[in-house]
Structure formats: C-alpha cells, structure tokens
C-alpha cells in the first residue's frame, strides 16, 4: 500500500490471534527459557521495541510464515533480544537459523548454528521430546543425550532409529550414587534399532555408558548402521570377555586406551580418526588440555562470528588444531581461559562440544559422503576463524542428570566394585574412505545403496597413522 502523503510504501498483513497459553501448556520446544520482565513505565517506547517485546513473549506461537516477510535487520534485532534474555527455544532457533543463516546477513553468529538445551526432569513420553528434533529434510543434525531422572520405558527408545537427522546419540546411565531412574538399555534395543527400515542414516557417533547394559553381542547389531564410525561403551567386564574377537568379526577396530586422566579429552576423540604422525606423549597431554579449552570456550561463545566458504576451501580441522601457530588463534596462551573443573550450573555446561567438533571432523574426513549419497550434500561449509564447523547446524538436547550437580563428564559405576566396568571405543575407519563393511545394512532402494564418489578433501589423513600406532610406539 502506497501512502501519498508520506511517500512511504506500507506492507500490511493480519495474523490470527491466539488465546494466552496457560503456564506449561506449550511443549518444551516452544517454551522459551526467556527470563522476561516487563520494563517499568516512565517513558514512551518506540513502536518497534514494543513489537519486538510482544513477539519475544509469544515466540512459541509464531510460525516461519509470520517472520519471513520482516526485514533482515528487524529479524536480527528480535534474535538478539531473545538471546540476551536467556536464549531462544528450539522452535524459534529452527526458524531464525533458516532465515538468517541462509539469508543475506553478513555476519551470522554461532548461536544460529548450534542449539543446546538441558531439561533436568523430563516427565513426558520420549516421543514428545524427540519429535521437535526430527527433520525429515535434514535441515539440521540432532544430538540427543538421555541420562538419569528419565522415566522412559526401554521400548520407547526404539523410535530413535527412525530419526533421519540424528547424528549423535548418548545413553548415559547416571552415577550409582544419585539413584536416578534410567530406561533399560540392552542388546535387544540395539537389535531392535538394526531391524528398523533404514535405521540411523546419519548417525556417526553412538555412546552407551553404564554397568550391566549392552554386551559384546551389540557390536554385530551396531555394525548395521550405515554411517556409524564410533561406538563408545562403558559396560560390565563380564559381558565383554571376547571384545577384540567379536569386533574383528563384525568390522570394528578396538582403539587402544590411554591414561585415564586424558581419555575424556576432545582431542583424544579427534585423534582416533587422524592422529598426528610424530607427536610425543607429553605433547599430546599438553595439547589435549589447551585444545579442549579452546574448543569448549569457542562453543560457549554465542556471538562468535561465522563465515561461509566453498566446500573444498574449508581448512582441515585437525591440521588447524595441531599447528602450534593456530592452536592459540582464539585465545593466546597468556590469556587463554581454562575451562572450570568444578561442578557448573547444569544449564550453562557446554556438554555438546566434543560431539559438535567430532561430527565436523568425521564429515571432513569422509567428504560428508553419507549426506551426499542422500541428495543433501552441502555446497558450502561454515567456519569460525580457522575452525570448520559441521556441514549442517546442530541441535543438542540433554535429558536428565548424569551425576551430582547435574552433568558430569564421566559418571562412576561402583555398585559391583571399583573394577567391575571397562571402557571400549570401537571405530570403523573404512567408512571414511567409502568402503561399506559387508555386514552394514543399507535401505533397499535408497540412494545410499551405491557408494557416492568422495569429494576432493584437503585433509591429509592419508599420511596419518591410527592412534594405536602412535601410542604403541611409546611402550
């Protein structure tokens, strides 16, 4: 509409009204953790400010169609308003991530590319939590952690296999000392997943921790997931007496364990796939601490500016980390902020950092072949400084508590004795090269039933040795 008096062109549209929602009536993905307080009166506020505040209070009721007609700078202001007041809900993040990351915004920030939320006491059925995280078109990758205080039944876990965009799954039995409920996880669950139609097409990482859960038999079923390259297990020793033999028979490689103090580092996970050729053990320990600090601090920096580059122009992630000139790009040694070791407020923990960077590295090493074979291969990549991010935005949900204080990096399972459990990490490096193991299940007629040609990757992983060789050389 053109206003001849002012010379302005006005766009006007109507939005159907909704009754105010009762507290708790919105599902978790639409209930923003917004710490909103109406400002005190005293002066007249601009109309735009009033509109932004009203939208923020009702963001769970707003659809993409309501927002896509708004100018980019107004969308940016609304997003900053949400982030400054406790963060946006998943529903809002999916909308803004699509509109602002793919739009003409010059400098998108990390908070548009990764989402995380922690629900301490999930009280509904599991399907109500995973449904908002499901994306049949794979607009984003999901990372789900299920731990203590979850009252789900074991058979509810079977629905996870149908998620086409699930990239990382963690089932973490809580520490014995907190006596929290946890769904029963066993070999039958893994087998049930493997019998689904096209199970876990983009699942690259599976972690199952807890005493008296899965056994070595689960290896044969986990091997049927086409994209799975890392299977991390803590379980009772009595169920893994022939782990090496079973792994060899089912296409897995058992990774050598390292010092207990370092086995939770992000660098340890990354080096399972592309270890440095000539790294001394002491240098590995020193780097694991500094690199972990850098990557976790970067994950916490919601305002970190991102850039888009062509797919083959993205710098190799591991090379950036191992280059001493680049390790301190984020924060030089003199000012690097160490990650606190004490228990943090559970809603502030960057619990997704290790999986975020590991998923990115696996994608680089494989050329995102799993996505490419399904027709959703990325045309460009996103970087934060020298560090390449996953090829799709990632949304992470942590359900429950894993230890005292909320979230712990490694729960203790001591009810049957201090040494009743053991940790195993299994990998399938052949998948990174496009070699599908013989017992891996592919969906009948699916696009990935034929191996897609690998993209030209700049990662120099062909020259690298496995971590077993590196660590074994030190005795």
Short mmCIF file of C-alpha atoms in Angstrom, two decimals:
data_model
loop_
_atom_site.label_atom_id
_atom_site.label_comp_id
_atom_site.label_asym_id
_atom_site.label_seq_id
_atom_site.Cartn_x
_atom_site.Cartn_y
_atom_site.Cartn_z
CA UNK A 1 0.00 0.00 0.00
CA UNK A 2 1.34 3.43 -1.01
CA UNK A 3 0.79 6.43 1.27
CA UNK A 4 0.76 9.52 -0.97
CA UNK A 5 1.07 11.92 1.98
CA UNK A 6 4.27 10.46 3.41
CA UNK A 7 5.61 8.88 0.23
CA UNK A 8 6.04 5.57 2.05
CA UNK A 9 5.12 2.10 0.87
CA UNK A 10 3.48 0.09 3.64
CA UNK A 11 3.04 -3.66 3.80
CA UNK A 12 0.16 -4.79 5.96
CA UNK A 13 -1.00 -8.28 6.89
CA UNK A 14 -3.16 -9.95 9.50
CA UNK A 15 -2.20 -12.74 11.89
CA UNK A 16 -4.89 -14.82 13.62
CA UNK A 17 -4.98 -14.21 17.35
CA UNK A 18 -4.38 -16.92 19.95
CA UNK A 19 -5.63 -17.06 23.49
CA UNK A 20 -2.82 -16.69 26.02
CA UNK A 21 -1.31 -20.08 26.77
CA UNK A 22 -1.54 -21.39 30.30
CA UNK A 23 1.77 -21.93 32.08
CA UNK A 24 3.26 -25.25 30.95
CA UNK A 25 0.77 -25.80 28.13
CA UNK A 26 3.37 -25.32 25.37
CA UNK A 27 5.64 -28.25 24.60
CA UNK A 28 9.30 -27.97 25.63
CA UNK A 29 10.48 -26.88 22.19
CA UNK A 30 8.21 -23.81 22.19
CA UNK A 31 8.55 -22.78 25.83
CA UNK A 32 11.48 -20.40 25.72
CA UNK A 33 13.86 -20.20 28.67
CA UNK A 34 13.20 -16.48 28.38
CA UNK A 35 13.74 -14.57 31.63
CA UNK A 36 11.37 -11.84 30.57
CA UNK A 37 10.43 -8.91 32.76
CA UNK A 38 8.23 -6.08 31.55
CA UNK A 39 10.19 -2.83 31.85
CA UNK A 40 8.90 -0.18 34.20
CA UNK A 41 6.88 2.65 32.75
CA UNK A 42 8.01 6.25 32.68
CA UNK A 43 8.60 6.96 29.04
CA UNK A 44 7.02 6.13 25.74
CA UNK A 45 8.82 3.25 24.00
CA UNK A 46 9.22 3.13 20.21
CA UNK A 47 6.64 1.03 18.42
CA UNK A 48 9.34 -1.31 17.08
CA UNK A 49 10.58 -2.03 20.61
CA UNK A 50 7.05 -2.78 21.77
CA UNK A 51 6.50 -5.12 18.82
CA UNK A 52 9.78 -6.96 19.45
CA UNK A 53 8.94 -7.48 23.12
CA UNK A 54 5.49 -8.75 22.25
CA UNK A 55 6.90 -11.16 19.68
CA UNK A 56 9.52 -12.39 22.14
CA UNK A 57 6.90 -13.15 24.79
CA UNK A 58 4.87 -15.17 22.28
CA UNK A 59 7.63 -16.64 20.14
CA UNK A 60 6.36 -20.17 20.72
CA UNK A 61 3.15 -19.30 18.84
CA UNK A 62 4.87 -17.65 15.88
CA UNK A 63 5.44 -19.52 12.62
CA UNK A 64 8.04 -19.05 9.92
CA UNK A 65 5.39 -17.50 7.67
CA UNK A 66 4.84 -14.77 10.26
CA UNK A 67 8.50 -13.76 10.29
CA UNK A 68 9.88 -14.30 6.79
CA UNK A 69 8.34 -11.06 5.48
CA UNK A 70 10.19 -8.98 8.10
CA UNK A 71 13.35 -7.12 7.05
CA UNK A 72 16.59 -8.87 7.98
CA UNK A 73 17.68 -6.12 10.38
CA UNK A 74 14.42 -6.43 12.33
CA UNK A 75 14.82 -10.22 12.48
CA UNK A 76 18.35 -9.67 13.74
CA UNK A 77 17.15 -7.35 16.49
CA UNK A 78 14.49 -9.83 17.55
CA UNK A 79 17.03 -12.66 17.67
CA UNK A 80 19.47 -10.58 19.75
CA UNK A 81 16.63 -9.70 22.12
CA UNK A 82 15.84 -13.39 22.62
CA UNK A 83 19.47 -14.38 23.14
CA UNK A 84 20.13 -11.58 25.61
CA UNK A 85 17.26 -12.72 27.81
CA UNK A 86 18.02 -16.37 28.35
CA UNK A 87 18.12 -17.77 24.83
CA UNK A 88 15.56 -18.81 22.26
CA UNK A 89 13.51 -22.00 22.30
CA UNK A 90 14.16 -24.75 19.76
CA UNK A 91 11.10 -23.71 17.73
CA UNK A 92 12.46 -20.18 17.37
CA UNK A 93 16.02 -21.37 16.71
CA UNK A 94 14.90 -23.51 13.77
CA UNK A 95 13.10 -20.54 12.22
CA UNK A 96 15.86 -17.97 12.76
CA UNK A 97 18.62 -20.39 11.78
CA UNK A 98 16.96 -20.91 8.42
CA UNK A 99 16.07 -17.27 7.81
CA UNK A 100 19.28 -15.62 9.00
CA UNK A 101 21.89 -18.25 8.10
CA UNK A 102 20.66 -18.65 4.54
CA UNK A 103 19.70 -15.01 4.07
CA UNK A 104 21.86 -12.03 3.26
CA UNK A 105 23.03 -11.41 6.81
CA UNK A 106 26.73 -10.65 6.55
CA UNK A 107 27.98 -11.94 9.88
CA UNK A 108 25.86 -14.75 11.35
CA UNK A 109 26.85 -15.82 14.85
CA UNK A 110 27.46 -19.25 16.36
CA UNK A 111 24.18 -19.20 18.29
CA UNK A 112 22.37 -19.50 14.95
CA UNK A 113 24.38 -22.61 14.08
CA UNK A 114 24.20 -24.65 17.26
CA UNK A 115 21.44 -25.06 19.83
CA UNK A 116 21.61 -26.72 23.21
CA UNK A 117 19.09 -27.20 25.98
CA UNK A 118 19.08 -29.19 29.20
CA UNK A 119 15.86 -30.50 30.75
CA UNK A 120 16.56 -31.67 34.30
CA UNK A 121 13.37 -33.65 34.93
CA UNK A 122 11.66 -34.84 31.72
CA UNK A 123 8.20 -36.04 32.70
CA UNK A 124 6.58 -36.83 29.35
CA UNK A 125 6.94 -39.71 26.92
CA UNK A 126 10.16 -39.79 24.93
CA UNK A 127 8.39 -39.20 21.62
CA UNK A 128 7.31 -35.74 22.80
CA UNK A 129 10.95 -34.76 23.24
CA UNK A 130 12.36 -36.23 20.02
CA UNK A 131 9.57 -35.15 17.66
CA UNK A 132 10.65 -31.46 17.56
CA UNK A 133 14.23 -32.61 16.96
CA UNK A 134 13.28 -34.69 13.93
CA UNK A 135 13.80 -33.20 10.48
CA UNK A 136 12.95 -35.42 7.52
CA UNK A 137 14.57 -32.90 5.17
CA UNK A 138 17.68 -32.76 7.40
CA UNK A 139 17.71 -29.00 7.83
CA UNK A 140 19.84 -29.63 10.91
CA UNK A 141 21.55 -32.51 12.74
CA UNK A 142 20.28 -33.64 16.15
CA UNK A 143 22.35 -34.74 19.13
CA UNK A 144 20.40 -36.40 21.96
CA UNK A 145 21.63 -37.37 25.43
CA UNK A 146 19.41 -39.48 27.71
CA UNK A 147 20.52 -39.88 31.32
CA UNK A 148 19.15 -40.05 34.88
CA UNK A 149 15.69 -38.86 36.01
CA UNK A 150 14.23 -40.13 32.73
CA UNK A 151 11.19 -42.34 33.28
CA UNK A 152 11.05 -43.65 29.72
CA UNK A 153 10.43 -47.32 29.07
CA UNK A 154 13.08 -49.21 27.15
CA UNK A 155 10.80 -49.82 24.16
CA UNK A 156 10.34 -46.06 23.75
CA UNK A 157 13.98 -45.88 22.67
CA UNK A 158 13.16 -47.85 19.51
CA UNK A 159 11.63 -44.72 17.94
CA UNK A 160 15.08 -43.10 17.83
CA UNK A 161 16.10 -45.26 14.85
CA UNK A 162 13.50 -43.52 12.69
CA UNK A 163 15.14 -40.09 13.08
CA UNK A 164 16.71 -39.32 9.70
CA UNK A 165 18.77 -36.43 11.08
CA UNK A 166 20.07 -37.97 14.33
CA UNK A 167 23.84 -37.59 14.19
CA UNK A 168 24.99 -38.31 17.75
CA UNK A 169 23.23 -40.42 20.40
CA UNK A 170 24.32 -40.80 24.01
CA UNK A 171 22.66 -43.11 26.54
CA UNK A 172 24.43 -42.30 29.81
CA UNK A 173 23.34 -44.25 32.85
CA UNK A 174 23.61 -41.90 35.86
CA UNK A 175 26.25 -42.43 38.51
CA UNK A 176 25.33 -45.11 41.03
CA UNK A 177 25.37 -42.60 43.87
CA UNK A 178 22.40 -40.50 42.73
CA UNK A 179 19.91 -43.40 42.44
CA UNK A 180 18.11 -41.86 39.47
CA UNK A 181 15.74 -43.66 37.12
CA UNK A 182 17.05 -44.67 33.70
CA UNK A 183 15.48 -46.65 30.84
CA UNK A 184 16.66 -50.22 30.42
CA UNK A 185 19.29 -50.37 27.69
CA UNK A 186 20.48 -53.76 26.47
CA UNK A 187 21.39 -55.73 23.36
CA UNK A 188 17.73 -56.14 22.43
CA UNK A 189 17.40 -52.37 22.00
CA UNK A 190 20.38 -52.28 19.61
CA UNK A 191 18.97 -55.23 17.68
CA UNK A 192 15.55 -53.56 17.50
CA UNK A 193 17.17 -50.46 16.03
CA UNK A 194 19.00 -52.53 13.42
CA UNK A 195 15.73 -54.12 12.27
CA UNK A 196 14.07 -50.78 11.54
CA UNK A 197 13.67 -49.56 7.96
CA UNK A 198 16.76 -47.52 7.07
CA UNK A 199 17.98 -47.15 10.69
CA UNK A 200 20.03 -44.11 11.71
CA UNK A 201 21.11 -43.00 8.22
CA UNK A 202 23.27 -40.12 9.54
CA UNK A 203 24.26 -41.43 12.98
CA UNK A 204 28.05 -41.20 13.13
CA UNK A 205 28.61 -41.46 16.90
CA UNK A 206 26.93 -43.75 19.46
CA UNK A 207 27.84 -43.69 23.16
CA UNK A 208 26.35 -46.12 25.70
CA UNK A 209 27.66 -45.92 29.26
CA UNK A 210 26.56 -47.86 32.30
CA UNK A 211 27.06 -51.09 34.21
CA UNK A 212 25.01 -54.14 33.16
CA UNK A 213 23.74 -52.62 29.90
CA UNK A 214 24.99 -53.80 26.50
CA UNK A 215 27.43 -56.65 25.84
CA UNK A 216 29.85 -57.51 23.05
CA UNK A 217 26.91 -59.00 21.14
CA UNK A 218 25.74 -55.44 20.45
CA UNK A 219 28.68 -54.96 18.08
CA UNK A 220 27.07 -57.07 15.38
CA UNK A 221 23.87 -55.02 15.53
CA UNK A 222 25.57 -51.62 15.76
CA UNK A 223 27.56 -52.56 12.66
CA UNK A 224 24.35 -52.39 10.63
CA UNK A 225 24.06 -48.59 10.96
CA UNK A 226 25.47 -47.27 7.67
CA UNK A 227 27.15 -44.07 8.90
CA UNK A 228 28.29 -45.17 12.36
CA UNK A 229 32.07 -44.83 12.71
CA UNK A 230 32.45 -44.55 16.50
CA UNK A 231 30.84 -46.76 19.16
CA UNK A 232 31.91 -45.77 22.69
CA UNK A 233 30.98 -48.12 25.53
CA UNK A 234 31.36 -48.37 29.29
CA UNK A 235 29.88 -51.64 30.49
CA UNK A 236 30.38 -54.57 32.83
CA UNK A 237 33.57 -56.51 32.09
CA UNK A 238 31.74 -59.82 32.31
CA UNK A 239 29.83 -59.02 29.11
CA UNK A 240 32.95 -58.13 27.09
CA UNK A 241 35.34 -61.03 27.65
CA UNK A 242 35.85 -61.56 23.89
CA UNK A 243 35.51 -57.96 22.75
CA UNK A 244 38.51 -57.98 20.41
CA UNK A 245 37.46 -61.18 18.64
CA UNK A 246 33.85 -60.03 18.26
CA UNK A 247 34.98 -56.62 17.00
CA UNK A 248 37.21 -58.16 14.34
CA UNK A 249 34.42 -60.47 13.20
CA UNK A 250 31.95 -57.60 12.81
CA UNK A 251 34.16 -54.99 11.14
CA UNK A 252 35.17 -52.90 14.16
CA UNK A 253 38.61 -51.82 15.36
CA UNK A 254 39.27 -51.62 19.09
CA UNK A 255 41.10 -48.39 19.90
CA UNK A 256 43.86 -48.54 22.46
CA UNK A 257 43.08 -46.87 25.75
CA UNK A 258 45.24 -44.06 27.09
CA UNK A 259 45.76 -42.55 30.52
CA UNK A 260 42.54 -42.23 32.47
CA UNK A 261 43.15 -38.52 33.04
CA UNK A 262 43.14 -37.89 29.28
CA UNK A 263 40.54 -40.36 27.99
CA UNK A 264 37.73 -37.79 28.11
CA UNK A 265 39.53 -35.07 26.17
CA UNK A 266 38.08 -33.81 22.90
CA UNK A 267 41.48 -34.23 21.26
CA UNK A 268 41.50 -37.92 22.20
CA UNK A 269 38.27 -38.45 20.25
CA UNK A 270 39.56 -36.47 17.26
CA UNK A 271 42.84 -38.37 17.13
CA UNK A 272 41.04 -41.69 16.90
CA UNK A 273 40.50 -40.79 13.25
CA UNK A 274 43.53 -38.76 12.27
CA UNK A 275 46.39 -38.82 14.79
CA UNK A 276 49.47 -36.74 14.19
CA UNK A 277 52.40 -38.56 12.66
CA UNK A 278 55.09 -37.66 15.17
CA UNK A 279 53.55 -36.43 18.41
CA UNK A 280 55.34 -37.14 21.68
CA UNK A 281 53.17 -38.36 24.54
CA UNK A 282 53.88 -35.29 26.69
CA UNK A 283 52.95 -33.02 23.79
CA UNK A 284 49.67 -34.91 23.41
CA UNK A 285 48.80 -34.37 27.08
CA UNK A 286 49.69 -30.67 26.91
CA UNK A 287 47.81 -30.11 23.67
CA UNK A 288 44.74 -32.01 24.85
CA UNK A 289 44.25 -29.52 27.67
CA UNK A 290 44.86 -26.38 25.62
CA UNK A 291 42.85 -27.57 22.61
CA UNK A 292 39.95 -28.67 24.80
CA UNK A 293 39.92 -25.25 26.45
CA UNK A 294 39.90 -23.52 23.07
CA UNK A 295 37.15 -25.65 21.55
CA UNK A 296 34.89 -25.54 24.62
CA UNK A 297 35.33 -21.79 25.02
CA UNK A 298 34.52 -21.33 21.36
CA UNK A 299 31.39 -23.46 21.78
CA UNK A 300 30.31 -21.21 24.63
CA UNK A 301 30.82 -18.01 22.66
CA UNK A 302 27.35 -17.49 21.21
CA UNK A 303 28.42 -14.27 19.45
CA UNK A 304 31.39 -15.80 17.62
CA UNK A 305 31.17 -14.59 14.01
CA UNK A 306 30.91 -17.23 11.29
CA UNK A 307 31.86 -17.19 7.63
CA UNK A 308 30.72 -19.30 4.68
CA UNK A 309 33.30 -20.82 2.33
CA UNK A 310 33.10 -23.16 -0.64
CA UNK A 311 33.15 -26.81 0.37
CA UNK A 312 36.72 -27.59 -0.68
CA UNK A 313 38.08 -24.33 0.74
CA UNK A 314 37.37 -25.23 4.38
CA UNK A 315 40.66 -25.67 6.27
CA UNK A 316 41.38 -29.15 7.68
CA UNK A 317 40.10 -29.08 11.26
CA UNK A 318 42.77 -31.30 12.80
CA UNK A 319 45.60 -29.53 10.99
CA UNK A 320 44.40 -26.23 12.47
CA UNK A 321 44.36 -27.75 15.94
CA UNK A 322 47.77 -29.38 15.69
CA UNK A 323 49.51 -26.35 14.16
CA UNK A 324 51.07 -24.56 17.10
CA UNK A 325 50.64 -21.27 15.26
CA UNK A 326 46.89 -21.79 15.09
CA UNK A 327 46.18 -23.51 18.39
CA UNK A 328 46.09 -20.14 20.13
CA UNK A 329 44.13 -18.22 17.49
CA UNK A 330 41.08 -18.00 19.72
CA UNK A 331 42.98 -17.07 22.88
CA UNK A 332 46.78 -16.82 23.17
CA UNK A 333 48.41 -18.88 25.92
CA UNK A 334 48.91 -15.82 28.08
CA UNK A 335 45.18 -15.07 28.16
CA UNK A 336 43.59 -18.47 27.49
CA UNK A 337 40.67 -19.03 29.82
CA UNK A 338 40.79 -22.50 31.34
CA UNK A 339 37.54 -24.41 31.47
CA UNK A 340 36.41 -24.64 35.12
CA UNK A 341 36.87 -28.09 36.61
CA UNK A 342 34.39 -27.67 39.42
CA UNK A 343 30.73 -28.52 39.07
CA UNK A 344 28.96 -25.91 36.96
CA UNK A 345 25.35 -24.88 36.83
CA UNK A 346 24.00 -27.64 34.61
CA UNK A 347 22.20 -25.28 32.23
CA UNK A 348 25.45 -23.47 31.42
CA UNK A 349 27.61 -26.51 30.63
CA UNK A 350 28.81 -26.84 27.02
CA UNK A 351 28.06 -30.56 27.08
CA UNK A 352 27.78 -30.82 23.31
CA UNK A 353 31.25 -29.52 22.44
CA UNK A 354 33.02 -32.88 21.97
CA UNK A 355 30.29 -34.23 19.68
CA UNK A 356 29.98 -30.96 17.75
CA UNK A 357 33.65 -30.99 16.75
CA UNK A 358 33.86 -34.75 16.28
CA UNK A 359 30.88 -34.74 13.91
CA UNK A 360 32.60 -31.97 11.95
CA UNK A 361 35.88 -33.90 11.68
CA UNK A 362 34.18 -37.11 10.56
CA UNK A 363 32.33 -35.12 7.91
CA UNK A 364 35.56 -33.62 6.62
CA UNK A 365 37.41 -36.93 6.52
CA UNK A 366 34.56 -38.66 4.68
CA UNK A 367 33.61 -35.75 2.45
CA UNK A 368 30.13 -35.92 4.05
CA UNK A 369 29.52 -38.95 1.86
CA UNK A 370 26.51 -40.05 3.91
CA UNK A 371 24.75 -36.74 3.21
CA UNK A 372 25.89 -36.62 -0.40
CA UNK A 373 24.51 -40.10 -1.12
CA UNK A 374 21.08 -38.97 0.06
CA UNK A 375 20.98 -35.84 -2.04
CA UNK A 376 21.52 -33.43 0.85
CA UNK A 377 25.23 -32.83 0.45
CA UNK A 378 26.29 -29.30 1.45
CA UNK A 379 27.52 -26.91 -1.22
CA UNK A 380 29.45 -24.80 1.26
CA UNK A 381 30.87 -25.03 4.76
CA UNK A 382 30.83 -22.72 7.74
CA UNK A 383 33.95 -21.71 9.67
CA UNK A 384 34.65 -19.90 12.92
CA UNK A 385 38.10 -18.41 12.48
CA UNK A 386 40.25 -21.32 11.21
CA UNK A 387 37.92 -23.99 12.60
CA UNK A 388 35.45 -25.68 10.29
CA UNK A 389 32.01 -26.43 11.75
CA UNK A 390 29.69 -29.36 10.95
CA UNK A 391 28.17 -29.14 7.48
CA UNK A 392 24.69 -28.71 8.97
CA UNK A 393 23.57 -26.74 12.05
CA UNK A 394 23.33 -28.90 15.17
CA UNK A 395 20.69 -29.02 17.91
CA UNK A 396 21.51 -30.81 21.16
CA UNK A 397 19.12 -31.86 23.93
CA UNK A 398 20.28 -33.28 27.28
CA UNK A 399 17.54 -35.11 29.18
CA UNK A 400 18.08 -35.68 32.90
CA UNK A 401 21.16 -35.68 35.15
CA UNK A 402 24.21 -37.91 34.92
CA UNK A 403 25.77 -37.15 38.30
CA UNK A 404 25.79 -34.94 41.38
CA UNK A 405 25.22 -31.33 40.42
CA UNK A 406 23.59 -32.25 37.12
CA UNK A 407 26.10 -33.08 34.38
CA UNK A 408 29.37 -34.91 34.93
CA UNK A 409 31.89 -35.83 32.26
CA UNK A 410 32.29 -39.43 33.45
CA UNK A 411 29.82 -40.98 35.92
CA UNK A 412 31.17 -43.64 38.27
CA UNK A 413 29.68 -47.13 38.34
CA UNK A 414 30.89 -48.79 41.54
CA UNK A 415 27.88 -50.69 42.89
CA UNK A 416 29.51 -54.02 41.90
CA UNK A 417 33.05 -52.94 42.75
CA UNK A 418 35.62 -50.41 41.60
CA UNK A 419 36.76 -52.51 38.64
CA UNK A 420 33.50 -54.10 37.53
CA UNK A 421 33.25 -51.95 34.40
CA UNK A 422 35.55 -51.26 31.48
CA UNK A 423 35.59 -48.77 28.65
CA UNK A 424 35.85 -49.73 24.98
CA UNK A 425 35.99 -47.44 21.96
CA UNK A 426 35.34 -49.03 18.57
CA UNK A 427 35.85 -47.36 15.19
CA UNK A 428 35.20 -48.16 11.52
CA UNK A 429 37.70 -46.08 9.58
CA UNK A 430 36.83 -47.83 6.31
CA UNK A 431 33.57 -45.89 6.15
CA UNK A 432 35.57 -42.66 5.93
CA UNK A 433 37.11 -43.98 2.71
CA UNK A 434 33.78 -45.04 1.24
CA UNK A 435 34.21 -48.75 1.97
CA UNK A 436 30.96 -50.08 3.40
CA UNK A 437 31.59 -53.10 5.68
CA UNK A 438 29.93 -56.28 4.49
CA UNK A 439 27.51 -56.61 7.40
CA UNK A 440 26.32 -52.99 7.26
CA UNK A 441 22.66 -52.69 6.39
CA UNK A 442 21.58 -50.33 3.62
CA UNK A 443 17.98 -49.41 2.94
CA UNK A 444 16.56 -51.24 -0.06
CA UNK A 445 16.36 -48.86 -3.00
CA UNK A 446 17.81 -45.96 -1.03
CA UNK A 447 20.16 -43.52 -2.66
CA UNK A 448 22.98 -44.70 -0.45
CA UNK A 449 22.79 -48.27 -1.70
CA UNK A 450 25.58 -47.22 -4.05
CA UNK A 451 28.63 -45.54 -2.70
CA UNK A 452 28.77 -41.90 -3.67
CA UNK A 453 32.08 -40.66 -5.04
CA UNK A 454 34.13 -38.91 -2.43
CA UNK A 455 34.59 -35.17 -2.69
CA UNK A 456 38.07 -33.85 -3.07
CA UNK A 457 39.12 -33.24 0.52
CA UNK A 458 42.08 -31.20 1.63
CA UNK A 459 42.53 -33.21 4.82
CA UNK A 460 45.85 -35.01 4.77
CA UNK A 461 44.54 -38.08 6.54
CA UNK A 462 46.14 -40.49 4.07
CA UNK A 463 49.52 -39.71 5.63
CA UNK A 464 48.37 -40.21 9.17
CA UNK A 465 48.57 -43.26 11.39
CA UNK A 466 45.99 -44.61 13.80
CA UNK A 467 46.34 -43.65 17.43
CA UNK A 468 47.19 -47.25 18.35
CA UNK A 469 50.43 -46.97 16.37
CA UNK A 470 51.32 -43.58 17.84
CA UNK A 471 50.71 -44.58 21.43
CA UNK A 472 52.15 -48.06 20.98
CA UNK A 473 55.48 -46.58 19.92
CA UNK A 474 55.91 -45.18 23.42
CA UNK A 475 55.67 -48.58 25.06
#
